[in-house]
PDB file of C-alpha atoms in Angstrom:
ATOM      1  CA  MET N   1     -19.354   4.764 -21.114  1.00 69.00           C
ATOM      2  CA  PRO N   2     -21.734   1.810 -20.689  1.00 83.00           C
ATOM      3  CA  ILE N   3     -25.029   2.100 -18.888  1.00 85.00           C
ATOM      4  CA  THR N   4     -25.919  -0.845 -16.791  1.00 83.00           C
ATOM      5  CA  THR N   5     -28.915  -1.748 -14.686  1.00 83.00           C
ATOM      6  CA  LEU N   6     -28.534  -3.298 -11.265  1.00 83.00           C
ATOM      7  CA  ALA N   7     -31.621  -4.225  -9.283  1.00 81.00           C
ATOM      8  CA  GLY N   8     -33.595  -1.416 -10.864  1.00 83.00           C
ATOM      9  CA  HIS N   9     -30.813   1.165 -10.574  1.00 85.00           C
ATOM     10  CA  GLN N  10     -29.718   2.522 -13.904  1.00 86.00           C
ATOM     11  CA  ILE N  11     -26.071   3.541 -13.573  1.00 89.00           C
ATOM     12  CA  HIS N  12     -23.173   4.769 -15.721  1.00 90.00           C
ATOM     13  CA  VAL N  13     -20.074   2.639 -15.246  1.00 90.00           C
ATOM     14  CA  ASP N  14     -16.554   2.445 -16.678  1.00 90.00           C
ATOM     15  CA  ALA N  15     -15.181  -0.594 -18.501  1.00 89.00           C
ATOM     16  CA  GLU N  16     -14.469  -2.351 -15.197  1.00 89.00           C
ATOM     17  CA  GLY N  17     -17.838  -1.592 -13.628  1.00 89.00           C
ATOM     18  CA  PHE N  18     -16.958   1.321 -11.312  1.00 92.00           C
ATOM     19  CA  LEU N  19     -19.589   4.073 -11.232  1.00 92.00           C
ATOM     20  CA  THR N  20     -18.538   7.124 -13.226  1.00 92.00           C
ATOM     21  CA  ASP N  21     -21.107   9.461 -11.685  1.00 91.00           C
ATOM     22  CA  PRO N  22     -20.961   9.455  -7.869  1.00 92.00           C
ATOM     23  CA  ALA N  23     -24.345  11.258  -7.841  1.00 92.00           C
ATOM     24  CA  GLU N  24     -26.075   8.111  -9.101  1.00 91.00           C
ATOM     25  CA  TRP N  25     -25.144   6.343  -5.875  1.00 93.00           C
ATOM     26  CA  ASP N  26     -27.286   5.852  -2.832  1.00 92.00           C
ATOM     27  CA  GLU N  27     -27.077   3.532   0.149  1.00 93.00           C
ATOM     28  CA  ASP N  28     -29.592   1.182  -1.361  1.00 92.00           C
ATOM     29  CA  LEU N  29     -27.367   0.817  -4.435  1.00 93.00           C
ATOM     30  CA  ALA N  30     -24.329   0.238  -2.180  1.00 94.00           C
ATOM     31  CA  ARG N  31     -26.001  -2.922  -0.837  1.00 94.00           C
ATOM     32  CA  VAL N  32     -26.531  -4.132  -4.392  1.00 92.00           C
ATOM     33  CA  LEU N  33     -22.934  -3.330  -5.414  1.00 93.00           C
ATOM     34  CA  ALA N  34     -21.619  -5.098  -2.306  1.00 94.00           C
ATOM     35  CA  GLU N  35     -23.669  -8.161  -3.153  1.00 92.00           C
ATOM     36  CA  GLN N  36     -22.108  -8.222  -6.641  1.00 91.00           C
ATOM     37  CA  ILE N  37     -18.681  -8.771  -5.078  1.00 92.00           C
ATOM     38  CA  GLY N  38     -19.867 -11.149  -2.385  1.00 92.00           C
ATOM     39  CA  LEU N  39     -20.047  -8.763   0.566  1.00 94.00           C
ATOM     40  CA  THR N  40     -22.856  -8.341   3.088  1.00 94.00           C
ATOM     41  CA  LEU N  41     -22.569  -4.893   4.612  1.00 95.00           C
ATOM     42  CA  THR N  42     -22.291  -4.502   8.383  1.00 96.00           C
ATOM     43  CA  ASP N  43     -22.062  -1.280  10.410  1.00 96.00           C
ATOM     44  CA  GLU N  44     -18.268  -1.514  10.203  1.00 96.00           C
ATOM     45  CA  HIS N  45     -18.420  -1.660   6.391  1.00 97.00           C
ATOM     46  CA  TRP N  46     -20.698   1.375   6.444  1.00 97.00           C
ATOM     47  CA  THR N  47     -18.250   3.396   8.532  1.00 96.00           C
ATOM     48  CA  ALA N  48     -15.611   2.935   5.828  1.00 96.00           C
ATOM     49  CA  ILE N  49     -18.032   3.575   2.965  1.00 97.00           C
ATOM     50  CA  ARG N  50     -19.457   6.729   4.537  1.00 96.00           C
ATOM     51  CA  PHE N  51     -15.972   8.048   5.292  1.00 97.00           C
ATOM     52  CA  LEU N  52     -14.943   7.478   1.665  1.00 96.00           C
ATOM     53  CA  ARG N  53     -18.028   9.294   0.372  1.00 96.00           C
ATOM     54  CA  ALA N  54     -17.560  12.247   2.742  1.00 96.00           C
ATOM     55  CA  ASP N  55     -13.827  12.475   2.011  1.00 96.00           C
ATOM     56  CA  PHE N  56     -14.423  12.355  -1.738  1.00 96.00           C
ATOM     57  CA  ALA N  57     -16.956  15.159  -1.442  1.00 95.00           C
ATOM     58  CA  THR N  58     -14.368  17.460   0.131  1.00 96.00           C
ATOM     59  CA  GLN N  59     -11.154  16.219  -1.540  1.00 93.00           C
ATOM     60  CA  GLY N  60     -12.397  15.443  -5.034  1.00 93.00           C
ATOM     61  CA  GLU N  61     -10.505  12.152  -5.131  1.00 93.00           C
ATOM     62  CA  THR N  62     -10.868   8.718  -3.617  1.00 95.00           C
ATOM     63  CA  ALA N  63      -8.931   8.224  -0.378  1.00 95.00           C
ATOM     64  CA  THR N  64      -6.187   5.608  -0.327  1.00 94.00           C
ATOM     65  CA  LEU N  65      -6.211   2.851   2.279  1.00 94.00           C
ATOM     66  CA  ARG N  66      -3.678   4.762   4.368  1.00 94.00           C
ATOM     67  CA  ARG N  67      -5.885   7.848   4.338  1.00 94.00           C
ATOM     68  CA  ILE N  68      -8.947   5.817   5.365  1.00 96.00           C
ATOM     69  CA  SER N  69      -6.832   4.584   8.248  1.00 95.00           C
ATOM     70  CA  THR N  70      -5.096   7.812   9.339  1.00 93.00           C
ATOM     71  CA  VAL N  71      -7.907  10.299   8.648  1.00 95.00           C
ATOM     72  CA  GLY N  72     -10.926   7.988   8.856  1.00 95.00           C
ATOM     73  CA  GLY N  73      -9.598   6.241  11.947  1.00 95.00           C
ATOM     74  CA  ILE N  74     -10.251   2.681  10.799  1.00 96.00           C
ATOM     75  CA  PRO N  75      -7.297   0.339  11.435  1.00 96.00           C
ATOM     76  CA  ILE N  76      -5.647  -1.149   8.327  1.00 96.00           C
ATOM     77  CA  LYS N  77      -6.096  -4.695   9.633  1.00 96.00           C
ATOM     78  CA  GLN N  78      -9.818  -4.146   9.998  1.00 96.00           C
ATOM     79  CA  LEU N  79     -10.078  -2.813   6.427  1.00 96.00           C
ATOM     80  CA  PHE N  80      -8.385  -5.950   5.115  1.00 96.00           C
ATOM     81  CA  ALA N  81     -10.756  -8.076   7.198  1.00 96.00           C
ATOM     82  CA  LEU N  82     -13.884  -6.234   6.021  1.00 96.00           C
ATOM     83  CA  PHE N  83     -12.922  -5.980   2.343  1.00 95.00           C
ATOM     84  CA  PRO N  84     -10.534  -8.898   1.780  1.00 93.00           C
ATOM     85  CA  GLN N  85      -7.696  -8.952  -0.767  1.00 91.00           C
ATOM     86  CA  LYS N  86      -8.161  -5.565  -2.423  1.00 93.00           C
ATOM     87  CA  PRO N  87      -9.720  -3.329   0.225  1.00 95.00           C
ATOM     88  CA  ALA N  88      -9.113   0.091  -1.358  1.00 95.00           C
ATOM     89  CA  LYS N  89     -10.686  -0.909  -4.665  1.00 94.00           C
ATOM     90  CA  LYS N  90     -13.568  -2.784  -3.075  1.00 96.00           C
ATOM     91  CA  ILE N  91     -14.543   0.094  -0.788  1.00 96.00           C
ATOM     92  CA  ALA N  92     -14.359   2.503  -3.749  1.00 96.00           C
ATOM     93  CA  TYR N  93     -16.555   0.196  -5.830  1.00 95.00           C
ATOM     94  CA  VAL N  94     -19.228  -0.181  -3.167  1.00 96.00           C
ATOM     95  CA  ALA N  95     -19.098   3.569  -2.441  1.00 96.00           C
ATOM     96  CA  GLY N  96     -19.712   4.318  -6.123  1.00 94.00           C
ATOM     97  CA  LEU N  97     -16.414   6.162  -6.516  1.00 95.00           C
ATOM     98  CA  PRO N  98     -13.409   5.847  -8.861  1.00 93.00           C
ATOM     99  CA  LYS N  99     -10.471   3.646  -7.870  1.00 92.00           C
ATOM    100  CA  PRO N 100      -7.935   5.534  -5.730  1.00 92.00           C
ATOM    101  CA  HIS N 101      -4.982   6.912  -7.707  1.00 90.00           C
ATOM    102  CA  GLY N 102      -2.555   7.634  -4.875  1.00 84.00           C
ATOM    103  CA  CYS N 103       0.468   5.329  -4.443  1.00 85.00           C
ATOM    104  CA  VAL N 104       0.401   5.218  -0.654  1.00 87.00           C
TER     105      VAL N 104
ATOM    106  CA  MET B   1     -25.449   6.056 -25.886  1.00 47.00           C
ATOM    107  CA  SER B   2     -28.778   4.606 -24.973  1.00 46.00           C
ATOM    108  CA  THR B   3     -31.051   6.281 -22.481  1.00 50.00           C
ATOM    109  CA  THR B   4     -33.247   3.296 -21.989  1.00 50.00           C
ATOM    110  CA  PRO B   5     -32.239   0.608 -19.553  1.00 48.00           C
ATOM    111  CA  ASP B   6     -30.377  -2.113 -21.400  1.00 50.00           C
ATOM    112  CA  THR B   7     -30.637  -5.732 -20.518  1.00 52.00           C
ATOM    113  CA  ALA B   8     -26.937  -6.514 -20.808  1.00 58.00           C
ATOM    114  CA  PRO B   9     -25.520  -8.267 -17.747  1.00 64.00           C
ATOM    115  CA  ALA B  10     -24.140  -5.871 -15.134  1.00 72.00           C
ATOM    116  CA  VAL B  11     -20.456  -5.024 -15.485  1.00 79.00           C
ATOM    117  CA  VAL B  12     -18.801  -5.997 -12.212  1.00 82.00           C
ATOM    118  CA  PRO B  13     -15.079  -5.570 -11.445  1.00 85.00           C
ATOM    119  CA  ASN B  14     -13.268  -8.862 -11.222  1.00 81.00           C
ATOM    120  CA  PHE B  15     -11.534  -8.663  -7.854  1.00 82.00           C
ATOM    121  CA  GLU B  16     -10.597 -12.330  -7.678  1.00 75.00           C
ATOM    122  CA  THR B  17      -8.597 -12.923 -10.838  1.00 64.00           C
ATOM    123  CA  ASP B  18      -7.195 -16.409 -11.346  1.00 59.00           C
ATOM    124  CA  ALA B  19      -3.806 -14.935 -12.236  1.00 57.00           C
ATOM    125  CA  GLY B  20      -3.762 -13.095  -8.907  1.00 61.00           C
ATOM    126  CA  ALA B  21      -4.496 -16.148  -6.806  1.00 71.00           C
ATOM    127  CA  GLY B  22      -1.389 -17.258  -4.965  1.00 84.00           C
ATOM    128  CA  ARG B  23       0.719 -14.442  -6.385  1.00 92.00           C
ATOM    129  CA  LYS B  24       3.757 -13.732  -4.221  1.00 96.00           C
ATOM    130  CA  LEU B  25       6.308 -10.934  -4.251  1.00 97.00           C
ATOM    131  CA  ALA B  26       9.754 -11.089  -2.653  1.00 98.00           C
ATOM    132  CA  ILE B  27      11.584  -7.803  -2.121  1.00 98.00           C
ATOM    133  CA  ILE B  28      15.244  -7.775  -1.121  1.00 98.00           C
ATOM    134  CA  CYS B  29      16.204  -4.452   0.467  1.00 98.00           C
ATOM    135  CA  SER B  30      19.979  -4.037   0.431  1.00 97.00           C
ATOM    136  CA  LYS B  31      20.339  -0.260   0.743  1.00 97.00           C
ATOM    137  CA  GLY B  32      20.374   1.877   3.869  1.00 95.00           C
ATOM    138  CA  SER B  33      19.913   5.333   2.395  1.00 96.00           C
ATOM    139  CA  LEU B  34      16.617   7.173   2.756  1.00 96.00           C
ATOM    140  CA  ASP B  35      15.981   7.459  -0.979  1.00 95.00           C
ATOM    141  CA  MET B  36      16.606   3.764  -1.584  1.00 96.00           C
ATOM    142  CA  ALA B  37      14.446   2.644   1.345  1.00 97.00           C
ATOM    143  CA  TYR B  38      11.248   3.959  -0.185  1.00 97.00           C
ATOM    144  CA  PRO B  39      10.952   2.027  -3.473  1.00 97.00           C
ATOM    145  CA  GLY B  40      10.704  -1.301  -1.646  1.00 97.00           C
ATOM    146  CA  LEU B  41       8.274   0.048   0.951  1.00 97.00           C
ATOM    147  CA  ILE B  42       5.985   1.620  -1.624  1.00 97.00           C
ATOM    148  CA  LEU B  43       5.933  -1.438  -3.869  1.00 97.00           C
ATOM    149  CA  ALA B  44       5.355  -3.770  -0.919  1.00 97.00           C
ATOM    150  CA  ASN B  45       2.409  -1.669   0.228  1.00 96.00           C
ATOM    151  CA  ALA B  46       0.971  -1.481  -3.290  1.00 96.00           C
ATOM    152  CA  ALA B  47       1.250  -5.246  -3.766  1.00 96.00           C
ATOM    153  CA  LEU B  48      -0.437  -5.949  -0.416  1.00 96.00           C
ATOM    154  CA  GLY B  49      -3.300  -3.672  -1.432  1.00 94.00           C
ATOM    155  CA  GLU B  50      -3.749  -5.863  -4.517  1.00 93.00           C
ATOM    156  CA  GLY B  51      -3.975  -9.010  -2.452  1.00 93.00           C
ATOM    157  CA  VAL B  52      -0.424 -10.179  -3.202  1.00 95.00           C
ATOM    158  CA  GLU B  53       1.539 -12.041  -0.510  1.00 95.00           C
ATOM    159  CA  VAL B  54       4.684 -10.007   0.250  1.00 97.00           C
ATOM    160  CA  HIS B  55       7.969 -10.985   1.900  1.00 98.00           C
ATOM    161  CA  MET B  56      10.688  -8.381   2.489  1.00 98.00           C
ATOM    162  CA  PHE B  57      14.273  -9.482   3.194  1.00 98.00           C
ATOM    163  CA  PHE B  58      16.607  -6.914   4.722  1.00 98.00           C
ATOM    164  CA  THR B  59      20.270  -7.484   4.021  1.00 97.00           C
ATOM    165  CA  PHE B  60      23.575  -5.603   4.207  1.00 96.00           C
ATOM    166  CA  TRP B  61      22.924  -1.847   4.355  1.00 96.00           C
ATOM    167  CA  GLY B  62      19.206  -2.574   4.130  1.00 96.00           C
ATOM    168  CA  PHE B  63      19.547  -3.706   7.761  1.00 96.00           C
ATOM    169  CA  ASP B  64      19.475  -0.024   8.696  1.00 96.00           C
ATOM    170  CA  MET B  65      15.790  -0.023   7.714  1.00 97.00           C
ATOM    171  CA  ILE B  66      14.911  -2.480  10.512  1.00 97.00           C
ATOM    172  CA  ASN B  67      17.615  -1.654  13.073  1.00 96.00           C
ATOM    173  CA  LYS B  68      15.820   0.224  15.875  1.00 96.00           C
ATOM    174  CA  LYS B  69      18.837   2.520  16.261  1.00 96.00           C
ATOM    175  CA  THR B  70      18.915   3.665  12.634  1.00 96.00           C
ATOM    176  CA  MET B  71      15.482   3.064  11.071  1.00 96.00           C
ATOM    177  CA  GLY B  72      14.132   6.495  11.972  1.00 95.00           C
ATOM    178  CA  ASP B  73      17.311   8.275  10.940  1.00 95.00           C
ATOM    179  CA  LEU B  74      18.178   7.134   7.394  1.00 96.00           C
ATOM    180  CA  LYS B  75      19.999   9.745   5.350  1.00 96.00           C
ATOM    181  CA  PHE B  76      20.083  11.015   1.815  1.00 95.00           C
ATOM    182  CA  THR B  77      23.277  12.348   0.291  1.00 93.00           C
ATOM    183  CA  MET B  78      24.008  14.218  -2.921  1.00 91.00           C
ATOM    184  CA  LEU B  79      27.440  12.576  -3.059  1.00 90.00           C
ATOM    185  CA  GLY B  80      27.732  10.174  -5.945  1.00 89.00           C
ATOM    186  CA  ASN B  81      24.145  10.930  -6.976  1.00 89.00           C
ATOM    187  CA  THR B  82      24.213  12.705 -10.337  1.00 90.00           C
ATOM    188  CA  ALA B  83      20.405  12.838 -10.404  1.00 90.00           C
ATOM    189  CA  THR B  84      20.465  15.846  -8.069  1.00 88.00           C
ATOM    190  CA  HIS B  85      21.977  17.796 -11.020  1.00 91.00           C
ATOM    191  CA  MET B  86      24.178  19.754  -8.626  1.00 87.00           C
ATOM    192  CA  PRO B  87      27.983  20.019  -8.702  1.00 88.00           C
ATOM    193  CA  GLN B  88      29.325  16.923  -6.936  1.00 88.00           C
ATOM    194  CA  GLY B  89      31.750  19.040  -4.873  1.00 87.00           C
ATOM    195  CA  LEU B  90      28.814  20.688  -3.096  1.00 88.00           C
ATOM    196  CA  GLY B  91      27.686  17.379  -1.655  1.00 88.00           C
ATOM    197  CA  GLY B  92      30.917  17.077   0.315  1.00 88.00           C
ATOM    198  CA  LEU B  93      30.512  20.382   2.152  1.00 91.00           C
ATOM    199  CA  PRO B  94      29.715  20.114   5.876  1.00 92.00           C
ATOM    200  CA  GLY B  95      26.000  19.925   6.604  1.00 93.00           C
ATOM    201  CA  MET B  96      24.954  19.140   3.049  1.00 92.00           C
ATOM    202  CA  THR B  97      23.835  15.575   3.772  1.00 94.00           C
ATOM    203  CA  GLY B  98      21.754  16.801   6.698  1.00 94.00           C
ATOM    204  CA  MET B  99      20.154  19.458   4.538  1.00 93.00           C
ATOM    205  CA  ALA B 100      19.457  17.086   1.644  1.00 94.00           C
ATOM    206  CA  THR B 101      17.973  14.579   4.111  1.00 96.00           C
ATOM    207  CA  SER B 102      15.606  17.052   5.753  1.00 95.00           C
ATOM    208  CA  ARG B 103      14.493  18.317   2.333  1.00 94.00           C
ATOM    209  CA  LEU B 104      13.721  14.813   1.109  1.00 94.00           C
ATOM    210  CA  LYS B 105      11.936  13.970   4.369  1.00 95.00           C
ATOM    211  CA  LYS B 106       9.799  17.063   3.959  1.00 95.00           C
ATOM    212  CA  SER B 107       8.869  16.220   0.350  1.00 93.00           C
ATOM    213  CA  ILE B 108       7.884  12.721   1.455  1.00 93.00           C
ATOM    214  CA  ALA B 109       5.855  14.007   4.406  1.00 93.00           C
ATOM    215  CA  ASP B 110       4.133  16.577   2.175  1.00 92.00           C
ATOM    216  CA  LEU B 111       2.732  13.667   0.143  1.00 89.00           C
ATOM    217  CA  ASP B 112       1.454  12.164   3.394  1.00 88.00           C
ATOM    218  CA  VAL B 113       3.792   9.204   2.946  1.00 93.00           C
ATOM    219  CA  PRO B 114       4.901   7.826   6.331  1.00 95.00           C
ATOM    220  CA  GLU B 115       8.458   7.668   7.688  1.00 96.00           C
ATOM    221  CA  VAL B 116      10.250   4.313   7.549  1.00 97.00           C
ATOM    222  CA  PRO B 117       9.124   2.901  10.958  1.00 97.00           C
ATOM    223  CA  GLN B 118       5.471   3.851  10.393  1.00 96.00           C
ATOM    224  CA  PHE B 119       5.666   2.535   6.843  1.00 97.00           C
ATOM    225  CA  LEU B 120       6.846  -0.846   8.146  1.00 97.00           C
ATOM    226  CA  GLU B 121       3.961  -0.797  10.636  1.00 96.00           C
ATOM    227  CA  LEU B 122       1.548  -0.174   7.745  1.00 96.00           C
ATOM    228  CA  ILE B 123       3.056  -3.056   5.750  1.00 97.00           C
ATOM    229  CA  VAL B 124       2.796  -5.457   8.685  1.00 98.00           C
ATOM    230  CA  ALA B 125      -0.807  -4.391   9.391  1.00 97.00           C
ATOM    231  CA  SER B 126      -1.567  -5.092   5.720  1.00 96.00           C
ATOM    232  CA  GLY B 127      -0.247  -8.632   6.138  1.00 96.00           C
ATOM    233  CA  GLY B 128       3.326  -8.200   4.877  1.00 97.00           C
ATOM    234  CA  HIS B 129       6.206 -10.279   6.239  1.00 98.00           C
ATOM    235  CA  LEU B 130       9.577  -8.837   7.335  1.00 98.00           C
ATOM    236  CA  TRP B 131      12.724 -10.967   7.498  1.00 98.00           C
ATOM    237  CA  ALA B 132      16.279 -10.106   8.559  1.00 97.00           C
ATOM    238  CA  CYS B 133      19.396 -11.567   6.959  1.00 96.00           C
ATOM    239  CA  ARG B 134      21.391 -13.928   9.182  1.00 95.00           C
ATOM    240  CA  MET B 135      24.809 -12.955   7.806  1.00 95.00           C
ATOM    241  CA  SER B 136      24.114  -9.215   8.177  1.00 95.00           C
ATOM    242  CA  ALA B 137      23.024  -9.764  11.768  1.00 95.00           C
ATOM    243  CA  ASP B 138      26.174 -11.767  12.530  1.00 95.00           C
ATOM    244  CA  MET B 139      28.467  -9.221  10.840  1.00 94.00           C
ATOM    245  CA  ASN B 140      26.979  -6.372  12.860  1.00 92.00           C
ATOM    246  CA  LYS B 141      26.604  -8.468  16.038  1.00 94.00           C
ATOM    247  CA  LEU B 142      22.889  -7.735  16.184  1.00 94.00           C
ATOM    248  CA  THR B 143      20.131  -9.924  17.602  1.00 95.00           C
ATOM    249  CA  GLU B 144      16.343  -9.872  17.279  1.00 95.00           C
ATOM    250  CA  ALA B 145      16.249  -7.517  20.274  1.00 96.00           C
ATOM    251  CA  ASP B 146      18.013  -4.860  18.183  1.00 96.00           C
ATOM    252  CA  LEU B 147      15.509  -5.133  15.361  1.00 96.00           C
ATOM    253  CA  TYR B 148      12.075  -3.701  14.709  1.00 97.00           C
ATOM    254  CA  ASP B 149       9.620  -5.766  16.771  1.00 96.00           C
ATOM    255  CA  ASP B 150       7.568  -7.007  13.828  1.00 96.00           C
ATOM    256  CA  VAL B 151      10.545  -8.602  12.052  1.00 97.00           C
ATOM    257  CA  GLU B 152       9.471 -12.232  12.082  1.00 97.00           C
ATOM    258  CA  GLY B 153      12.950 -13.694  12.293  1.00 96.00           C
ATOM    259  CA  ILE B 154      16.609 -13.655  11.366  1.00 97.00           C
ATOM    260  CA  ILE B 155      16.937 -16.189   8.588  1.00 97.00           C
ATOM    261  CA  SER B 156      19.545 -17.399   6.131  1.00 96.00           C
ATOM    262  CA  ALA B 157      19.534 -16.600   2.444  1.00 95.00           C
ATOM    263  CA  SER B 158      18.497 -20.201   1.701  1.00 95.00           C
ATOM    264  CA  ASP B 159      15.592 -19.940   4.131  1.00 96.00           C
ATOM    265  CA  PHE B 160      14.379 -16.852   2.301  1.00 95.00           C
ATOM    266  CA  ILE B 161      14.707 -18.509  -1.097  1.00 95.00           C
ATOM    267  CA  GLU B 162      12.765 -21.475   0.237  1.00 95.00           C
ATOM    268  CA  LEU B 163       9.897 -19.480   1.694  1.00 94.00           C
ATOM    269  CA  THR B 164       9.525 -17.336  -1.421  1.00 95.00           C
ATOM    270  CA  GLU B 165       9.260 -20.276  -3.794  1.00 94.00           C
ATOM    271  CA  GLY B 166       7.418 -19.233  -6.927  1.00 94.00           C
ATOM    272  CA  ALA B 167       7.521 -15.526  -5.986  1.00 96.00           C
ATOM    273  CA  GLN B 168       8.318 -12.646  -8.276  1.00 96.00           C
ATOM    274  CA  LEU B 169      11.462 -10.981  -7.008  1.00 96.00           C
ATOM    275  CA  LEU B 170      12.758  -7.445  -6.693  1.00 97.00           C
ATOM    276  CA  PHE B 171      16.303  -6.603  -5.631  1.00 97.00           C
ATOM    277  CA  ILE B 172      16.722  -3.048  -4.427  1.00 97.00           C
TER     278      ILE B 172
END
């Protein structure tokens, strides 16, 4: 498990770069992670990120895109617009969580 | 494992792979049973979530997946399906198809996987394209008015082949 340093944050990541310890995350780090993948966070991004963090805390696993939409109340189209191409993985990355494992 | 900050460059996931750029998937759905509707829907949704362009072509019995009259009422039968590991004769008893269907629907709902119409809505919202087969429409005397609203058009097999040039293809 590599340790990497991003803008002064020392974090444990997996081989791909996803945080392996959600406790090392804070909102300041989220801005740095977002920057790494070319995103500037707006309030709408934050709604998705905060939902994912809260849902992970209660469910113990990363929500799929459908869950972010049905439970988190953010339309699918908006998620694709905010986090283009691979929204589920990008939100998980910025939120410092593992990639979602669910199929749907 | 080091406990001091290392100076190695940060590991960042590569979300924009070159191999993924312009990747296309074509899925031909030719079955109208509940159990055979799901593989195409699930794979289409998964591909869209990976940034892959997806085109679904509904043909023959697969038309039931986009026909407004039938799309919410696809059925699952034990008949001819040895994977249920039940005596085949049972499947022919009255009410068995209805029972098998409601059981399968419940298992799917328990996983929080949507029913066919809502699944198509999810695919369209994710940027997927739905196409209906011209010959199937003509055979069943159906027009665009009979089909799920987000079906983009009734097109010929050659049209579909043309618009999925270079795509990877799945026939279900």
